[in-house]
Short mmCIF file of C-alpha atoms in Angstrom, two decimals:
data_model
loop_
_atom_site.label_atom_id
_atom_site.label_comp_id
_atom_site.label_asym_id
_atom_site.label_seq_id
_atom_site.Cartn_x
_atom_site.Cartn_y
_atom_site.Cartn_z
CA MET A 1 97.07 98.94 93.97
CA THR A 2 97.29 98.98 90.06
CA LEU A 3 98.40 101.90 88.09
CA ASP A 4 94.74 102.42 86.87
CA ASN A 5 93.50 102.73 90.42
CA ARG A 6 96.03 105.24 91.64
CA ASN A 7 95.14 108.87 92.52
CA ILE A 8 97.13 110.95 89.86
CA LYS A 9 97.04 114.25 91.82
CA LEU A 10 98.50 112.58 95.02
CA ASP A 11 100.87 110.57 92.82
CA LEU A 12 102.12 113.81 91.32
CA ILE A 13 102.86 115.19 94.92
CA ARG A 14 104.85 111.95 95.61
CA VAL A 15 106.89 112.39 92.46
CA ILE A 16 107.53 116.11 93.11
CA SER A 17 108.41 115.28 96.74
CA MET A 18 110.78 112.46 95.54
CA PHE A 19 112.59 114.72 92.96
CA PHE A 20 112.79 117.62 95.63
CA VAL A 21 114.48 115.31 98.24
CA ILE A 22 117.00 114.40 95.59
CA MET A 23 117.46 118.03 94.66
CA VAL A 24 117.89 119.06 98.35
CA HIS A 25 120.82 116.70 98.77
CA THR A 26 122.32 117.65 95.48
CA LEU A 27 122.01 121.32 96.07
CA VAL A 28 123.91 121.01 99.43
CA LYS A 29 126.73 119.26 97.57
CA LEU A 30 127.04 121.72 94.76
CA PHE A 31 126.20 125.19 96.40
CA TYR A 32 128.06 125.99 99.56
CA SER A 33 127.52 129.73 100.14
CA ASN A 34 124.33 130.83 101.74
CA ASN A 35 123.35 133.10 99.02
CA ILE A 36 119.82 134.15 98.02
CA PHE A 37 119.64 131.44 95.40
CA LYS A 38 120.44 128.67 97.79
CA ILE A 39 118.13 129.93 100.42
CA THR A 40 115.18 130.29 98.04
CA MET A 41 115.78 126.89 96.55
CA GLU A 42 116.16 125.25 99.87
CA SER A 43 112.91 126.95 100.98
CA ILE A 44 111.09 125.48 98.08
CA LEU A 45 112.70 122.02 97.92
CA PHE A 46 112.49 121.24 101.67
CA THR A 47 108.69 121.07 101.39
CA CYS A 48 109.30 117.42 100.29
CA ASN A 49 109.54 116.48 104.02
CA GLY A 50 106.23 118.11 105.06
CA MET A 51 104.31 116.99 101.92
CA PHE A 52 105.64 113.36 102.48
CA PHE A 53 104.09 113.31 106.01
CA MET A 54 100.96 114.98 104.71
CA LEU A 55 100.49 112.18 102.18
CA SER A 56 100.80 109.57 104.84
CA GLY A 57 98.36 111.38 107.09
CA TYR A 58 95.99 111.83 104.20
CA PHE A 59 95.68 108.06 103.54
CA ASN A 60 96.12 106.67 107.07
CA LEU A 61 94.07 108.87 109.39
CA ASP A 62 90.86 108.52 107.38
CA LYS A 63 90.78 104.73 107.44
CA LYS A 64 87.78 103.04 108.97
CA ILE A 65 89.38 100.47 111.45
CA THR A 66 86.86 98.84 113.82
CA SER A 67 87.36 95.01 113.84
CA LYS A 68 90.28 92.87 114.90
CA GLU A 69 90.65 91.99 111.07
CA ASP A 70 90.87 95.66 110.21
CA TYR A 71 93.60 96.19 112.71
CA LYS A 72 95.44 93.03 111.60
CA LYS A 73 95.13 94.02 108.00
CA TYR A 74 96.33 97.70 108.62
CA TYR A 75 99.54 96.68 110.64
CA LYS A 76 100.46 93.74 108.31
CA ASN A 77 100.22 96.01 105.42
CA LYS A 78 102.52 98.66 107.01
CA LEU A 79 104.95 95.94 108.01
CA ILE A 80 105.12 94.68 104.45
CA LYS A 81 104.95 97.91 102.54
CA ILE A 82 106.97 100.28 104.82
CA ILE A 83 108.88 98.64 107.68
CA ILE A 84 110.43 95.51 105.97
CA PRO A 85 111.62 97.63 102.90
CA PHE A 86 113.08 100.15 105.33
CA ILE A 87 114.93 97.40 107.28
CA ILE A 88 116.16 95.65 104.09
CA CYS A 89 117.38 98.97 102.52
CA SER A 90 118.95 100.18 105.79
CA PHE A 91 120.84 96.87 105.94
CA PHE A 92 121.95 97.24 102.34
CA ILE A 93 123.11 100.91 102.99
CA ASN A 94 124.93 99.96 106.11
CA THR A 95 126.74 97.10 104.44
CA TRP A 96 127.58 99.50 101.48
CA ASN A 97 128.99 101.97 103.90
CA THR A 98 130.87 99.42 105.98
CA TYR A 99 132.54 97.30 103.23
CA ILE A 100 132.69 99.39 100.11
CA ILE A 101 133.06 103.04 101.52
CA ASP A 102 135.15 102.26 104.71
CA HIS A 103 136.72 99.02 103.35
CA LYS A 104 136.41 97.11 106.69
CA THR A 105 137.24 93.46 106.77
CA PHE A 106 134.08 91.32 106.45
CA ASP A 107 132.77 89.89 109.80
CA ILE A 108 129.14 88.87 109.76
CA LEU A 109 128.63 89.00 113.52
CA ARG A 110 130.17 92.38 113.78
CA LEU A 111 128.07 93.56 110.74
CA LEU A 112 124.79 92.36 112.44
CA LYS A 113 125.61 93.91 115.82
CA GLU A 114 126.65 97.19 114.34
CA PHE A 115 123.64 97.24 112.09
CA TYR A 116 121.34 96.67 114.99
CA ILE A 117 122.91 99.39 117.05
CA LYS A 118 122.85 101.89 114.24
CA PHE A 119 119.45 101.08 113.07
CA MET A 120 117.82 101.42 116.58
CA SER A 121 119.67 104.60 117.36
CA GLY A 122 118.79 106.13 113.88
CA ASN A 123 122.52 106.22 112.72
CA ILE A 124 122.43 104.21 109.49
CA SER A 125 122.42 107.32 107.29
CA VAL A 126 121.38 110.91 107.92
CA HIS A 127 118.77 110.91 105.22
CA LEU A 128 116.81 108.16 106.90
CA TRP A 129 115.83 110.31 109.74
CA PHE A 130 112.23 110.71 108.56
CA MET A 131 111.44 107.00 108.91
CA TYR A 132 111.67 107.17 112.68
CA PRO A 133 108.96 109.82 113.44
CA LEU A 134 106.93 108.45 110.42
CA THR A 135 106.86 104.90 112.05
CA GLY A 136 105.44 106.37 115.32
CA CYS A 137 102.88 108.26 113.28
CA LEU A 138 101.86 105.10 111.35
CA LEU A 139 101.64 103.14 114.59
CA SER A 140 99.36 105.63 116.13
CA ALA A 141 97.24 106.25 113.05
CA PRO A 142 94.40 103.81 113.75
CA PHE A 143 93.62 105.42 117.15
CA LEU A 144 94.38 109.10 116.26
CA GLY A 145 92.26 108.49 113.13
CA LYS A 146 89.18 107.65 115.32
CA LEU A 147 89.82 110.78 117.39
CA PHE A 148 90.02 113.08 114.36
CA GLN A 149 87.14 111.46 112.56
CA LYS A 150 84.74 112.30 115.39
CA LEU A 151 85.88 116.01 115.41
CA SER A 152 83.94 118.77 113.74
CA ASN A 153 85.65 121.23 111.34
CA TYR A 154 85.58 123.78 114.13
CA GLU A 155 87.54 121.38 116.49
CA LEU A 156 90.02 120.49 113.73
CA ASN A 157 90.59 124.22 113.12
CA LEU A 158 91.04 124.64 116.88
CA ILE A 159 93.60 121.97 117.00
CA PHE A 160 95.52 123.67 114.19
CA LYS A 161 95.28 127.08 115.87
CA ILE A 162 96.64 125.49 119.05
CA SER A 163 99.46 123.95 116.99
CA ILE A 164 100.16 127.34 115.51
CA PHE A 165 100.45 128.92 118.96
CA TRP A 166 102.58 126.02 120.14
CA ASN A 167 105.03 126.51 117.28
CA ILE A 168 105.24 130.32 117.82
CA VAL A 169 106.14 129.73 121.60
CA SER A 170 108.40 126.71 120.95
CA ILE A 171 110.39 128.23 118.19
CA TYR A 172 110.13 131.99 117.94
CA LEU A 173 109.68 132.95 121.63
CA THR A 174 112.23 130.48 123.12
CA LYS A 175 114.52 128.63 120.70
CA ASP A 176 115.28 131.75 118.51
CA LEU A 177 115.99 133.60 121.71
CA GLY A 178 118.47 130.97 123.00
CA ILE A 179 116.04 129.62 125.59
CA ASN A 180 115.28 125.90 126.14
CA PHE A 181 111.63 124.96 125.54
CA SER A 182 110.55 122.23 128.03
CA PHE A 183 106.87 122.05 127.48
CA ASN A 184 107.10 119.16 125.05
CA SER A 185 104.01 116.98 125.23
CA TRP A 186 101.63 118.67 122.84
CA MET A 187 100.34 115.67 120.69
CA LEU A 188 100.98 117.46 117.35
CA SER A 189 104.43 118.83 117.98
CA SER A 190 107.18 118.02 115.51
CA TRP A 191 106.45 116.01 112.35
CA SER A 192 103.11 114.60 113.72
CA LEU A 193 101.75 118.14 112.94
CA PHE A 194 102.33 117.48 109.12
CA PHE A 195 100.90 114.06 109.53
CA PHE A 196 97.59 115.50 111.07
CA LEU A 197 97.61 118.25 108.25
CA GLY A 198 97.23 115.56 105.66
CA TYR A 199 93.80 114.75 107.25
CA TYR A 200 93.06 118.41 107.85
CA TYR A 201 93.66 119.14 104.23
CA LYS A 202 91.21 116.38 103.25
CA LYS A 203 88.41 117.49 105.53
CA VAL A 204 88.82 121.20 105.87
CA ILE A 205 90.42 122.92 102.83
CA ASN A 206 87.95 123.51 100.10
CA GLU A 207 87.17 125.90 97.28
CA ASN A 208 85.96 128.59 99.74
CA ASN A 209 89.16 128.77 101.81
CA LYS A 210 92.09 127.56 99.59
CA ASN A 211 92.83 131.03 98.14
CA LYS A 212 93.35 132.30 101.58
CA LEU A 213 95.69 129.47 102.20
CA TYR A 214 97.61 130.32 98.96
CA ILE A 215 98.04 134.01 100.17
CA LEU A 216 99.37 132.75 103.59
CA GLY A 217 101.65 130.44 101.85
CA ILE A 218 103.27 133.03 99.67
CA ILE A 219 103.59 135.39 102.68
CA GLY A 220 105.18 132.25 104.65
CA LEU A 221 107.71 131.73 101.79
CA ILE A 222 108.74 135.40 101.60
CA ILE A 223 109.22 135.63 105.46
CA THR A 224 111.18 132.47 105.53
CA ILE A 225 113.57 133.57 102.70
CA VAL A 226 114.07 137.11 104.41
CA CYS A 227 114.55 135.68 107.95
CA ARG A 228 116.99 133.04 106.77
CA LYS A 229 119.04 135.71 104.93
CA VAL A 230 118.98 138.20 107.85
CA PHE A 231 119.11 135.94 110.85
CA GLY A 232 120.91 132.82 109.26
CA SER A 233 121.17 129.86 111.73
CA ASN A 234 119.51 131.94 114.50
CA PHE A 235 116.05 131.53 112.63
CA ASN A 236 115.39 128.00 113.84
CA ASN A 237 113.44 125.33 112.13
CA ALA A 238 113.17 127.63 109.10
CA ASN A 239 112.65 124.89 106.54
CA ASP A 240 110.56 122.41 108.49
CA LEU A 241 108.44 123.24 111.58
CA SER A 242 108.43 127.10 111.51
CA ILE A 243 104.83 128.08 111.25
CA PHE A 244 105.61 130.38 108.28
CA TYR A 245 106.97 127.27 106.54
CA VAL A 246 104.13 125.09 107.60
CA PHE A 247 101.64 127.49 105.84
CA PHE A 248 103.81 127.50 102.69
CA THR A 249 104.10 123.63 102.57
CA VAL A 250 100.40 123.12 103.05
CA ALA A 251 99.63 125.76 100.49
CA LEU A 252 101.99 124.10 97.96
CA PHE A 253 100.45 120.64 98.70
CA THR A 254 96.84 122.19 98.10
CA PHE A 255 97.94 123.99 94.96
CA ILE A 256 99.46 120.83 93.35
CA SER A 257 96.62 118.67 94.11
CA ASN A 258 93.84 121.30 93.10
CA GLU A 259 95.29 123.47 90.35
CA ILE A 260 97.55 121.25 88.19
CA LYS A 261 95.80 119.25 85.67
CA ILE A 262 97.29 116.28 83.87
CA ASN A 263 95.32 115.11 80.79
CA ASN A 264 98.07 113.43 78.62
CA LYS A 265 97.67 109.77 79.25
CA TYR A 266 101.31 108.95 78.75
CA PHE A 267 102.40 111.57 81.17
CA LYS A 268 99.79 110.50 83.60
CA ASN A 269 101.08 106.85 83.34
CA SER A 270 104.62 107.92 83.75
CA ILE A 271 103.71 109.84 87.02
CA LYS A 272 101.91 106.80 88.31
CA TYR A 273 104.89 104.52 87.48
CA LEU A 274 107.40 106.85 89.18
CA ALA A 275 105.10 107.28 92.24
CA LYS A 276 104.99 103.43 92.62
CA TYR A 277 108.68 103.38 93.41
CA SER A 278 109.07 106.72 95.16
CA PHE A 279 109.46 105.32 98.65
CA TYR A 280 112.33 103.01 97.57
CA VAL A 281 114.04 105.98 95.71
CA TYR A 282 113.60 107.95 99.06
CA LEU A 283 115.46 105.26 100.86
CA LEU A 284 118.26 104.53 98.25
CA HIS A 285 119.08 107.80 96.59
CA PHE A 286 121.50 109.31 99.07
CA ASN A 287 124.19 106.69 98.69
CA ILE A 288 123.77 106.63 94.96
CA LEU A 289 124.23 110.42 94.86
CA ASN A 290 127.29 110.61 97.06
CA ASN A 291 129.11 107.50 96.11
CA ILE A 292 128.36 106.90 92.38
CA VAL A 293 126.96 110.15 90.67
CA LEU A 294 129.24 112.71 92.35
CA ASN A 295 132.24 110.48 91.79
CA ILE A 296 131.47 110.59 87.90
CA ILE A 297 130.35 114.19 87.71
CA LYS A 298 132.75 116.73 89.34
CA PRO A 299 130.73 119.00 91.68
CA SER A 300 130.41 122.67 90.75
CA PRO A 301 127.93 125.36 91.53
CA SER A 302 125.79 125.22 88.25
CA ILE A 303 122.23 125.08 87.85
CA PHE A 304 122.52 122.86 84.78
CA LYS A 305 124.72 120.57 86.81
CA LEU A 306 122.34 120.62 89.68
CA LEU A 307 119.53 119.34 87.44
CA LEU A 308 121.81 116.80 85.66
CA VAL A 309 123.15 115.29 88.80
CA ALA A 310 119.72 115.03 90.35
CA LEU A 311 118.08 113.47 87.19
CA ILE A 312 120.98 110.89 86.93
CA THR A 313 120.62 110.07 90.58
CA LEU A 314 116.87 109.63 90.09
CA ILE A 315 117.37 107.33 87.11
CA ILE A 316 119.98 105.09 88.75
CA SER A 317 117.85 104.95 92.00
CA LEU A 318 114.71 104.08 90.06
CA ILE A 319 116.55 101.23 88.27
CA ILE A 320 117.87 99.79 91.50
CA SER A 321 114.40 100.18 93.09
CA ILE A 322 112.76 98.23 90.28
CA PHE A 323 115.36 95.43 90.57
CA LEU A 324 114.94 95.21 94.31
CA ASP A 325 111.09 95.29 93.91
CA ILE A 326 111.28 92.36 91.36
CA LEU A 327 113.85 90.32 93.22
CA ILE A 328 113.11 90.94 96.88
CA PHE A 329 110.03 93.03 97.83
CA LYS A 330 107.42 91.65 95.46
CA PRO A 331 108.23 88.00 96.08
CA LEU A 332 108.39 88.66 99.92
CA THR A 333 104.96 90.52 99.78
CA GLU A 334 103.45 87.60 97.85
CA ILE A 335 104.73 85.19 100.58
CA LEU A 336 103.56 87.26 103.52
CA GLN A 337 100.25 88.04 101.95
CA LYS A 338 99.23 84.47 101.27
CA ASN A 339 96.15 83.38 103.04
CA ARG A 340 97.56 80.85 105.56
CA THR A 341 94.16 79.64 106.64
CA SER A 342 94.04 75.86 105.74
CA LYS A 343 90.78 74.56 104.42
CA VAL A 344 89.56 71.22 105.67
CA ILE A 345 87.72 69.30 102.92
CA ILE A 346 85.35 66.61 104.14
CA HIS A 347 84.54 63.87 101.61
#
């Protein structure tokens, strides 16, 4: 997709989510006490996770996939654009951690074996957790999409209401009380809920109901901050799957995509350009923050330093992402997307 064809509003959400995730990891390193500033900042910044899944659901659950060629095209695209960069960046990060951070003796067979074990078990790096549920969502999208596309708005609302009830029971009425919740097969539990909500936003949220959502979002944010301050770690899933936080995340996604207008063409092109590399920045920023930037800038609890460290991390991550795209991802994409069908010419 060229820059001209990109959706600027959704690209803005990509860029905000990208910067938020860097800010989250920076905030954790600079602010240690669980004061009201840290709680409030985390409760805003952690929306990056839900909004990222919503973006994926927005684009992938509404696709019209019917023929063999459609399925082939869909899965090939995900392999090239998502899975292969994930594997390559994971290998790069694991090699960095093994030989630069831990100073182990180079052994290619041990490296490959350790990489495979860590990659399959989700232990390459803590920040890559999101790729594991996302992969399952993307794999399921062609089939789930057909289901959701056939449902009425009433049925989509009903699914959302069941998900709200499920979250209330699975978090507030069990986990928060120290009780194990074993009913675990609802199809929209965990991060697949936000994946669904990307499609839900696209089909159900409109001018008539968005203001109600904004009110629910503000209430959800306030309850989240208060409960985190009062109950601390006993308030489970506060900044991810808590239904109060779900409302806030969906409300913020809706607000950004509906209320923020970008008219300046230079700013618009900058947003589009940053969004193009946002996925690579997601994958790479954690090591750059911890092993480069925070070794240069001494950590201290300062709002100015928080923004400075996050911005420098973004710039370095973006530069490395561009180089990786030019040297590896773009050439690899061109090779894999070539039409391999041979043409027989009869004279």
